[in-house]
PDB file of C-alpha atoms in Angstrom:
ATOM      1  CA  MET A  44     148.720 140.133  65.675  1.00 33.00           C
ATOM      2  CA  SER A  45     151.310 137.418  65.757  1.00 39.00           C
ATOM      3  CA  GLY A  46     152.187 135.262  68.729  1.00 42.00           C
ATOM      4  CA  PRO A  47     155.445 133.739  69.896  1.00 46.00           C
ATOM      5  CA  VAL A  48     157.262 131.548  67.405  1.00 45.00           C
ATOM      6  CA  ILE A  49     156.161 127.972  68.130  1.00 60.00           C
ATOM      7  CA  SER A  50     157.561 126.360  65.004  1.00 67.00           C
ATOM      8  CA  GLU A  51     158.938 127.385  61.649  1.00 74.00           C
ATOM      9  CA  ILE A  52     160.538 126.272  58.401  1.00 77.00           C
ATOM     10  CA  PRO A  53     164.328 126.287  58.961  1.00 79.00           C
ATOM     11  CA  THR A  54     166.122 129.053  57.065  1.00 75.00           C
ATOM     12  CA  GLY A  55     169.720 128.159  57.935  1.00 77.00           C
ATOM     13  CA  PRO A  56     171.876 125.057  58.325  1.00 84.00           C
ATOM     14  CA  VAL A  57     170.439 122.282  60.471  1.00 87.00           C
ATOM     15  CA  ALA A  58     172.598 119.574  62.048  1.00 89.00           C
ATOM     16  CA  VAL A  59     171.272 116.124  61.209  1.00 94.00           C
ATOM     17  CA  PRO A  60     171.041 113.920  64.329  1.00 94.00           C
ATOM     18  CA  GLY A  61     172.930 110.653  64.094  1.00 93.00           C
ATOM     19  CA  ALA A  62     169.796 108.522  64.271  1.00 94.00           C
ATOM     20  CA  VAL A  63     168.254 110.429  61.363  1.00 95.00           C
ATOM     21  CA  ALA A  64     171.402 109.947  59.275  1.00 95.00           C
ATOM     22  CA  VAL A  65     171.254 106.208  59.928  1.00 95.00           C
ATOM     23  CA  LEU A  66     167.553 106.042  59.062  1.00 95.00           C
ATOM     24  CA  ALA A  67     168.184 107.958  55.842  1.00 95.00           C
ATOM     25  CA  GLY A  68     170.872 105.626  54.547  1.00 93.00           C
ATOM     26  CA  GLY A  69     171.560 106.926  51.048  1.00 90.00           C
ATOM     27  CA  ASP A  70     168.412 109.064  50.847  1.00 94.00           C
ATOM     28  CA  THR A  71     168.534 112.829  50.422  1.00 94.00           C
ATOM     29  CA  VAL A  72     167.860 114.519  53.770  1.00 94.00           C
ATOM     30  CA  THR A  73     166.046 117.871  53.806  1.00 93.00           C
ATOM     31  CA  PRO A  74     165.100 119.702  57.042  1.00 93.00           C
ATOM     32  CA  VAL A  75     161.527 120.957  56.711  1.00 89.00           C
ATOM     33  CA  TRP A  76     160.377 122.013  60.183  1.00 85.00           C
ATOM     34  CA  ARG A  77     161.725 123.047  63.570  1.00 86.00           C
ATOM     35  CA  ASN A  78     159.925 123.805  66.837  1.00 82.00           C
ATOM     36  CA  GLU A  79     160.885 125.852  69.859  1.00 78.00           C
ATOM     37  CA  LEU A  80     161.608 122.717  71.922  1.00 80.00           C
ATOM     38  CA  GLY A  81     164.400 121.617  69.613  1.00 83.00           C
ATOM     39  CA  GLY A  82     162.293 119.142  67.668  1.00 89.00           C
ATOM     40  CA  LEU A  83     163.105 118.695  63.978  1.00 93.00           C
ATOM     41  CA  THR A  84     161.357 117.177  60.979  1.00 94.00           C
ATOM     42  CA  PHE A  85     163.255 115.904  57.949  1.00 95.00           C
ATOM     43  CA  ARG A  86     162.078 114.712  54.543  1.00 94.00           C
ATOM     44  CA  LEU A  87     163.955 111.674  53.216  1.00 96.00           C
ATOM     45  CA  GLU A  88     163.822 111.071  49.446  1.00 94.00           C
ATOM     46  CA  ASP A  89     165.253 108.034  47.700  1.00 89.00           C
ATOM     47  CA  GLY A  90     165.429 109.602  44.225  1.00 82.00           C
ATOM     48  CA  HIS A  91     162.807 107.234  42.811  1.00 80.00           C
ATOM     49  CA  GLY A  92     159.664 109.056  43.893  1.00 81.00           C
ATOM     50  CA  SER A  93     159.454 107.571  47.395  1.00 87.00           C
ATOM     51  CA  ALA A  94     159.620 109.820  50.446  1.00 94.00           C
ATOM     52  CA  ARG A  95     159.432 109.513  54.208  1.00 96.00           C
ATOM     53  CA  TYR A  96     159.366 111.988  57.058  1.00 95.00           C
ATOM     54  CA  VAL A  97     161.341 111.666  60.274  1.00 97.00           C
ATOM     55  CA  LYS A  98     160.315 113.612  63.356  1.00 95.00           C
ATOM     56  CA  TRP A  99     163.110 113.822  65.919  1.00 96.00           C
ATOM     57  CA  VAL A 100     163.127 115.332  69.411  1.00 94.00           C
ATOM     58  CA  PRO A 101     166.089 115.623  71.768  1.00 94.00           C
ATOM     59  CA  ALA A 102     166.201 113.478  74.897  1.00 92.00           C
ATOM     60  CA  GLY A 103     164.527 115.114  77.877  1.00 87.00           C
ATOM     61  CA  THR A 104     161.636 116.659  75.944  1.00 85.00           C
ATOM     62  CA  PRO A 105     158.583 115.408  77.863  1.00 83.00           C
ATOM     63  CA  GLU A 106     156.261 117.770  75.978  1.00 82.00           C
ATOM     64  CA  ILE A 107     156.591 115.626  72.828  1.00 87.00           C
ATOM     65  CA  ASP A 108     155.938 111.879  73.078  1.00 93.00           C
ATOM     66  CA  LEU A 109     156.570 110.352  69.658  1.00 95.00           C
ATOM     67  CA  ALA A 110     155.687 106.823  70.774  1.00 95.00           C
ATOM     68  CA  SER A 111     152.296 108.169  71.827  1.00 96.00           C
ATOM     69  CA  GLU A 112     151.904 109.929  68.490  1.00 97.00           C
ATOM     70  CA  ALA A 113     152.680 106.680  66.658  1.00 97.00           C
ATOM     71  CA  GLU A 114     149.904 104.993  68.621  1.00 98.00           C
ATOM     72  CA  ARG A 115     147.417 107.731  67.778  1.00 98.00           C
ATOM     73  CA  LEU A 116     148.305 107.761  64.092  1.00 98.00           C
ATOM     74  CA  THR A 117     147.896 104.008  63.859  1.00 98.00           C
ATOM     75  CA  TRP A 118     144.487 104.187  65.550  1.00 98.00           C
ATOM     76  CA  ALA A 119     143.159 107.130  63.496  1.00 98.00           C
ATOM     77  CA  ARG A 120     144.348 105.731  60.183  1.00 97.00           C
ATOM     78  CA  GLU A 121     141.535 103.157  60.223  1.00 97.00           C
ATOM     79  CA  TRP A 122     139.057 105.966  59.483  1.00 98.00           C
ATOM     80  CA  VAL A 123     140.857 109.059  58.131  1.00 98.00           C
ATOM     81  CA  THR A 124     143.867 109.993  56.005  1.00 96.00           C
ATOM     82  CA  VAL A 125     146.908 110.440  58.229  1.00 97.00           C
ATOM     83  CA  PRO A 126     150.542 109.376  57.772  1.00 96.00           C
ATOM     84  CA  ARG A 127     151.332 105.657  57.991  1.00 97.00           C
ATOM     85  CA  VAL A 128     153.843 104.853  60.711  1.00 97.00           C
ATOM     86  CA  VAL A 129     156.961 103.006  59.542  1.00 96.00           C
ATOM     87  CA  GLU A 130     158.826 102.849  62.843  1.00 95.00           C
ATOM     88  CA  HIS A 131     159.700 104.767  65.979  1.00 96.00           C
ATOM     89  CA  GLY A 132     162.436 104.493  68.568  1.00 95.00           C
ATOM     90  CA  GLU A 133     164.856 106.301  70.831  1.00 94.00           C
ATOM     91  CA  ASP A 134     168.472 106.400  71.951  1.00 94.00           C
ATOM     92  CA  ALA A 135     170.525 108.433  74.388  1.00 94.00           C
ATOM     93  CA  ASP A 136     170.303 111.525  72.172  1.00 94.00           C
ATOM     94  CA  GLY A 137     166.606 111.588  71.356  1.00 95.00           C
ATOM     95  CA  ALA A 138     163.532 109.895  69.932  1.00 96.00           C
ATOM     96  CA  TRP A 139     162.232 109.568  66.378  1.00 97.00           C
ATOM     97  CA  LEU A 140     159.135 108.723  64.398  1.00 97.00           C
ATOM     98  CA  VAL A 141     159.233 107.712  60.730  1.00 97.00           C
ATOM     99  CA  THR A 142     156.133 108.001  58.526  1.00 97.00           C
ATOM    100  CA  VAL A 143     155.355 107.628  54.835  1.00 96.00           C
ATOM    101  CA  ALA A 144     154.851 110.906  52.968  1.00 95.00           C
ATOM    102  CA  ILE A 145     151.262 111.763  51.988  1.00 93.00           C
ATOM    103  CA  PRO A 146     150.495 113.628  48.742  1.00 92.00           C
ATOM    104  CA  GLY A 147     149.663 117.242  49.491  1.00 94.00           C
ATOM    105  CA  ARG A 148     151.193 120.539  50.561  1.00 93.00           C
ATOM    106  CA  PRO A 149     151.041 121.970  54.098  1.00 94.00           C
ATOM    107  CA  ALA A 150     148.706 124.935  54.438  1.00 97.00           C
ATOM    108  CA  VAL A 151     151.802 127.037  55.236  1.00 93.00           C
ATOM    109  CA  ASP A 152     153.371 126.264  51.858  1.00 93.00           C
ATOM    110  CA  PRO A 153     154.049 129.449  49.828  1.00 94.00           C
ATOM    111  CA  ARG A 154     151.363 128.268  47.384  1.00 96.00           C
ATOM    112  CA  TRP A 155     148.731 128.570  50.114  1.00 97.00           C
ATOM    113  CA  ARG A 156     150.156 131.617  51.855  1.00 96.00           C
ATOM    114  CA  ALA A 157     149.420 133.318  48.535  1.00 97.00           C
ATOM    115  CA  ASP A 158     145.809 132.049  48.623  1.00 98.00           C
ATOM    116  CA  PRO A 159     144.858 132.040  52.305  1.00 98.00           C
ATOM    117  CA  ALA A 160     141.085 132.072  51.766  1.00 98.00           C
ATOM    118  CA  THR A 161     141.247 128.745  49.928  1.00 98.00           C
ATOM    119  CA  ALA A 162     143.551 127.282  52.558  1.00 98.00           C
ATOM    120  CA  ALA A 163     141.426 128.466  55.483  1.00 98.00           C
ATOM    121  CA  ALA A 164     138.338 126.903  53.920  1.00 98.00           C
ATOM    122  CA  ALA A 165     140.168 123.596  53.482  1.00 98.00           C
ATOM    123  CA  ILE A 166     141.222 123.730  57.130  1.00 98.00           C
ATOM    124  CA  GLY A 167     137.619 124.170  58.231  1.00 98.00           C
ATOM    125  CA  ARG A 168     136.301 121.397  55.985  1.00 98.00           C
ATOM    126  CA  GLY A 169     139.104 119.051  56.976  1.00 98.00           C
ATOM    127  CA  LEU A 170     138.447 119.618  60.657  1.00 98.00           C
ATOM    128  CA  ARG A 171     134.737 118.949  60.198  1.00 98.00           C
ATOM    129  CA  LEU A 172     135.548 115.719  58.369  1.00 98.00           C
ATOM    130  CA  LEU A 173     137.842 114.627  61.182  1.00 98.00           C
ATOM    131  CA  HIS A 174     135.269 115.418  63.863  1.00 98.00           C
ATOM    132  CA  ASP A 175     132.431 113.716  62.005  1.00 98.00           C
ATOM    133  CA  THR A 176     134.410 110.589  61.114  1.00 98.00           C
ATOM    134  CA  LEU A 177     136.522 109.503  64.079  1.00 98.00           C
ATOM    135  CA  PRO A 178     134.385 107.447  66.506  1.00 98.00           C
ATOM    136  CA  VAL A 179     134.269 109.030  69.963  1.00 98.00           C
ATOM    137  CA  GLU A 180     132.983 105.858  71.601  1.00 98.00           C
ATOM    138  CA  ARG A 181     135.975 103.864  70.316  1.00 98.00           C
ATOM    139  CA  CYS A 182     138.683 106.433  71.020  1.00 98.00           C
ATOM    140  CA  PRO A 183     141.077 105.406  73.821  1.00 98.00           C
ATOM    141  CA  PHE A 184     142.710 108.834  74.014  1.00 98.00           C
ATOM    142  CA  ASP A 185     141.728 111.817  76.153  1.00 97.00           C
ATOM    143  CA  TRP A 186     142.321 115.540  75.581  1.00 97.00           C
ATOM    144  CA  SER A 187     139.910 116.777  78.216  1.00 97.00           C
ATOM    145  CA  VAL A 188     140.077 120.089  80.050  1.00 97.00           C
ATOM    146  CA  ASP A 189     140.954 118.324  83.318  1.00 95.00           C
ATOM    147  CA  ARG A 190     143.959 116.635  81.750  1.00 94.00           C
ATOM    148  CA  ARG A 191     145.155 119.866  80.179  1.00 95.00           C
ATOM    149  CA  LEU A 192     144.765 121.862  83.399  1.00 95.00           C
ATOM    150  CA  VAL A 193     147.408 119.604  84.914  1.00 93.00           C
ATOM    151  CA  ASN A 194     149.813 120.907  82.272  1.00 89.00           C
ATOM    152  CA  ALA A 195     148.759 124.487  82.953  1.00 91.00           C
ATOM    153  CA  ASP A 196     149.419 124.068  86.668  1.00 92.00           C
ATOM    154  CA  ARG A 197     152.817 122.549  85.920  1.00 88.00           C
ATOM    155  CA  ARG A 198     153.750 125.529  83.762  1.00 85.00           C
ATOM    156  CA  VAL A 199     152.655 128.053  86.386  1.00 84.00           C
ATOM    157  CA  ALA A 200     154.541 126.171  89.100  1.00 87.00           C
ATOM    158  CA  GLY A 201     157.590 126.183  86.847  1.00 86.00           C
ATOM    159  CA  GLY A 202     157.604 129.961  86.723  1.00 84.00           C
ATOM    160  CA  ALA A 203     155.783 130.716  83.465  1.00 79.00           C
ATOM    161  CA  GLY A 204     154.632 134.324  83.411  1.00 79.00           C
ATOM    162  CA  ALA A 205     152.718 136.795  81.257  1.00 81.00           C
ATOM    163  CA  ALA A 206     155.673 137.124  78.872  1.00 81.00           C
ATOM    164  CA  ASP A 207     155.259 133.445  77.972  1.00 83.00           C
ATOM    165  CA  LEU A 208     151.701 134.007  76.743  1.00 87.00           C
ATOM    166  CA  PHE A 209     150.427 135.201  73.390  1.00 88.00           C
ATOM    167  CA  PRO A 210     149.957 138.980  73.067  1.00 90.00           C
ATOM    168  CA  GLU A 211     146.182 138.681  73.564  1.00 91.00           C
ATOM    169  CA  HIS A 212     146.715 137.323  77.070  1.00 93.00           C
ATOM    170  CA  ARG A 213     149.757 139.187  78.341  1.00 91.00           C
ATOM    171  CA  HIS A 214     147.634 141.595  80.361  1.00 91.00           C
ATOM    172  CA  LEU A 215     146.784 138.656  82.651  1.00 91.00           C
ATOM    173  CA  ASP A 216     149.062 137.561  85.462  1.00 87.00           C
ATOM    174  CA  PRO A 217     149.418 133.757  85.751  1.00 83.00           C
ATOM    175  CA  ALA A 218     147.077 133.455  88.727  1.00 86.00           C
ATOM    176  CA  GLU A 219     144.322 135.397  86.966  1.00 89.00           C
ATOM    177  CA  ALA A 220     144.795 133.458  83.749  1.00 91.00           C
ATOM    178  CA  ARG A 221     144.638 130.162  85.646  1.00 92.00           C
ATOM    179  CA  ALA A 222     141.465 131.242  87.410  1.00 92.00           C
ATOM    180  CA  ARG A 223     139.789 132.038  84.077  1.00 94.00           C
ATOM    181  CA  ILE A 224     140.297 128.505  82.783  1.00 95.00           C
ATOM    182  CA  GLY A 225     139.220 126.845  86.008  1.00 93.00           C
ATOM    183  CA  GLU A 226     135.571 126.557  84.995  1.00 93.00           C
ATOM    184  CA  PRO A 227     135.096 125.527  81.358  1.00 96.00           C
ATOM    185  CA  PRO A 228     131.918 126.263  79.416  1.00 97.00           C
ATOM    186  CA  ALA A 229     129.454 123.434  78.957  1.00 98.00           C
ATOM    187  CA  ILE A 230     130.410 120.872  76.324  1.00 98.00           C
ATOM    188  CA  ASP A 231     129.010 121.772  72.914  1.00 98.00           C
ATOM    189  CA  ARG A 232     129.825 118.471  71.183  1.00 98.00           C
ATOM    190  CA  LEU A 233     132.332 115.809  72.170  1.00 98.00           C
ATOM    191  CA  VAL A 234     134.479 114.690  69.236  1.00 98.00           C
ATOM    192  CA  VAL A 235     137.875 113.147  68.676  1.00 98.00           C
ATOM    193  CA  CYS A 236     139.959 116.311  68.416  1.00 98.00           C
ATOM    194  CA  HIS A 237     143.162 116.690  66.424  1.00 98.00           C
ATOM    195  CA  GLY A 238     144.831 118.304  69.419  1.00 97.00           C
ATOM    196  CA  ASP A 239     147.096 120.606  67.379  1.00 95.00           C
ATOM    197  CA  ALA A 240     144.853 121.842  64.579  1.00 96.00           C
ATOM    198  CA  CYS A 241     147.112 124.760  63.632  1.00 95.00           C
ATOM    199  CA  VAL A 242     147.569 125.731  59.993  1.00 96.00           C
ATOM    200  CA  PRO A 243     150.797 123.757  59.343  1.00 93.00           C
ATOM    201  CA  ASN A 244     149.114 120.469  60.281  1.00 95.00           C
ATOM    202  CA  THR A 245     146.600 120.462  57.420  1.00 97.00           C
ATOM    203  CA  LEU A 246     147.659 119.268  53.960  1.00 97.00           C
ATOM    204  CA  LEU A 247     145.925 120.441  50.776  1.00 98.00           C
ATOM    205  CA  HIS A 248     145.720 118.986  47.285  1.00 97.00           C
ATOM    206  CA  ASP A 249     146.887 121.289  44.493  1.00 96.00           C
ATOM    207  CA  ASP A 250     143.259 122.066  43.624  1.00 97.00           C
ATOM    208  CA  GLY A 251     142.767 123.549  47.097  1.00 97.00           C
ATOM    209  CA  THR A 252     140.753 120.716  48.597  1.00 98.00           C
ATOM    210  CA  PHE A 253     141.577 119.116  51.930  1.00 98.00           C
ATOM    211  CA  ALA A 254     144.060 116.229  51.714  1.00 98.00           C
ATOM    212  CA  ALA A 255     145.106 115.021  55.171  1.00 98.00           C
ATOM    213  CA  HIS A 256     146.048 115.832  58.749  1.00 97.00           C
ATOM    214  CA  VAL A 257     149.503 115.418  60.287  1.00 95.00           C
ATOM    215  CA  ASP A 258     151.053 115.772  63.770  1.00 93.00           C
ATOM    216  CA  LEU A 259     148.414 114.027  65.854  1.00 96.00           C
ATOM    217  CA  GLY A 260     150.443 113.659  69.036  1.00 94.00           C
ATOM    218  CA  SER A 261     147.688 115.164  71.215  1.00 96.00           C
ATOM    219  CA  LEU A 262     144.688 113.541  69.496  1.00 98.00           C
ATOM    220  CA  GLY A 263     141.907 112.716  71.936  1.00 98.00           C
ATOM    221  CA  VAL A 264     138.304 113.218  72.992  1.00 98.00           C
ATOM    222  CA  ALA A 265     137.327 116.800  73.829  1.00 98.00           C
ATOM    223  CA  ASP A 266     134.814 119.507  72.948  1.00 98.00           C
ATOM    224  CA  ARG A 267     135.104 120.393  69.272  1.00 98.00           C
ATOM    225  CA  TRP A 268     135.778 124.021  70.197  1.00 98.00           C
ATOM    226  CA  ALA A 269     139.136 122.971  71.646  1.00 98.00           C
ATOM    227  CA  ASP A 270     140.183 122.396  68.022  1.00 98.00           C
ATOM    228  CA  LEU A 271     138.056 125.018  66.310  1.00 98.00           C
ATOM    229  CA  ALA A 272     139.141 127.987  68.425  1.00 98.00           C
ATOM    230  CA  VAL A 273     142.826 127.304  67.839  1.00 97.00           C
ATOM    231  CA  ALA A 274     142.548 126.328  64.168  1.00 98.00           C
ATOM    232  CA  ALA A 275     140.884 129.656  63.390  1.00 98.00           C
ATOM    233  CA  TRP A 276     143.274 131.572  65.661  1.00 97.00           C
ATOM    234  CA  SER A 277     146.286 130.088  63.903  1.00 97.00           C
ATOM    235  CA  THR A 278     145.208 131.601  60.585  1.00 98.00           C
ATOM    236  CA  GLU A 279     146.076 134.992  62.104  1.00 96.00           C
ATOM    237  CA  TRP A 280     149.624 133.808  62.884  1.00 93.00           C
ATOM    238  CA  ASN A 281     150.169 132.383  59.411  1.00 94.00           C
ATOM    239  CA  TYR A 282     148.044 134.507  57.048  1.00 97.00           C
ATOM    240  CA  GLY A 283     147.195 137.675  58.959  1.00 96.00           C
ATOM    241  CA  PRO A 284     143.793 138.799  60.256  1.00 96.00           C
ATOM    242  CA  GLY A 285     140.469 138.148  58.579  1.00 97.00           C
ATOM    243  CA  TYR A 286     140.453 134.402  57.876  1.00 98.00           C
ATOM    244  CA  ASP A 287     139.125 132.972  61.141  1.00 98.00           C
ATOM    245  CA  GLY A 288     135.560 133.386  59.892  1.00 98.00           C
ATOM    246  CA  VAL A 289     136.434 131.415  56.753  1.00 98.00           C
ATOM    247  CA  VAL A 290     137.380 128.442  58.946  1.00 98.00           C
ATOM    248  CA  TYR A 291     134.095 128.592  60.871  1.00 98.00           C
ATOM    249  CA  ASP A 292     132.021 129.001  57.695  1.00 98.00           C
ATOM    250  CA  ALA A 293     133.708 126.063  55.981  1.00 98.00           C
ATOM    251  CA  TYR A 294     133.261 123.925  59.094  1.00 98.00           C
ATOM    252  CA  GLY A 295     129.588 124.878  59.125  1.00 98.00           C
ATOM    253  CA  ILE A 296     129.296 126.618  62.476  1.00 98.00           C
ATOM    254  CA  ALA A 297     128.749 130.123  63.819  1.00 98.00           C
ATOM    255  CA  PRO A 298     131.474 131.596  66.036  1.00 98.00           C
ATOM    256  CA  ASP A 299     130.920 131.019  69.760  1.00 98.00           C
ATOM    257  CA  PRO A 300     132.752 133.885  71.507  1.00 97.00           C
ATOM    258  CA  GLU A 301     132.640 132.339  74.994  1.00 97.00           C
ATOM    259  CA  ARG A 302     134.106 129.014  73.915  1.00 98.00           C
ATOM    260  CA  ILE A 303     136.608 130.637  71.547  1.00 98.00           C
ATOM    261  CA  THR A 304     137.927 132.856  74.352  1.00 97.00           C
ATOM    262  CA  TYR A 305     138.098 129.982  76.822  1.00 97.00           C
ATOM    263  CA  TYR A 306     139.835 127.447  74.600  1.00 98.00           C
ATOM    264  CA  ARG A 307     142.374 129.937  73.271  1.00 97.00           C
ATOM    265  CA  LEU A 308     143.422 130.828  76.790  1.00 96.00           C
ATOM    266  CA  LEU A 309     143.520 127.148  77.770  1.00 96.00           C
ATOM    267  CA  TRP A 310     145.730 126.462  74.740  1.00 95.00           C
ATOM    268  CA  ASP A 311     148.049 129.290  75.741  1.00 93.00           C
ATOM    269  CA  MET A 312     148.263 128.168  79.359  1.00 92.00           C
ATOM    270  CA  ALA A 313     148.494 124.419  78.795  1.00 89.00           C
TER     271      ALA A 313
END
């Protein structure tokens, strides 16, 4: 069962923001990703084998803080493979983040949509590597339940209703859904979570092994199931049913129904 469209590869013309055109100079500009908040990602290629990515969000998009993402990428890069930040900035129209391209294809690339079992396994292994490598005690960033409940309350106060939730949760009215996430399960293991461990944010080498993570704007300390539940769930949106277990197996963990249910609803609400 698919959920609402959160982000997608653009299929039609995309207007290039002025700041992106300036950053590109004479490089070839290719739109590669678009999200429901109006955010865009472009690939810039200089024709000599060098490439950069520019993430751009329109002004007045508090849900996406690219300066914060730049800070997280710079911190995480000491231990794991993530994009190197070139620069970030903002003007009256929006904000941008420029990073150096990393070798690898997103797990939503047609190559991996045609081989979802391999991709799902790489997602699980990559997530385990991230969780085992990033040092919790040195992480200055938080992705705790308490912090995320603030976002959930803001959404409910803003009028979000059942229609704004994924199909699995639309039978719940907002008050009931909020009540269900009010008391989280006990922490299984605190790790530095990716924060948006959905399929598109894992890169694979051409041999099917894990390559890197991207889009770490929400990276922070939380229970590992906050990542795991959503990473496995997102395989349904991108590949169809039947691959969530591949993610858990490759990570090296048995499914935990209580935590999976809780963190998927928290994700949906927050």
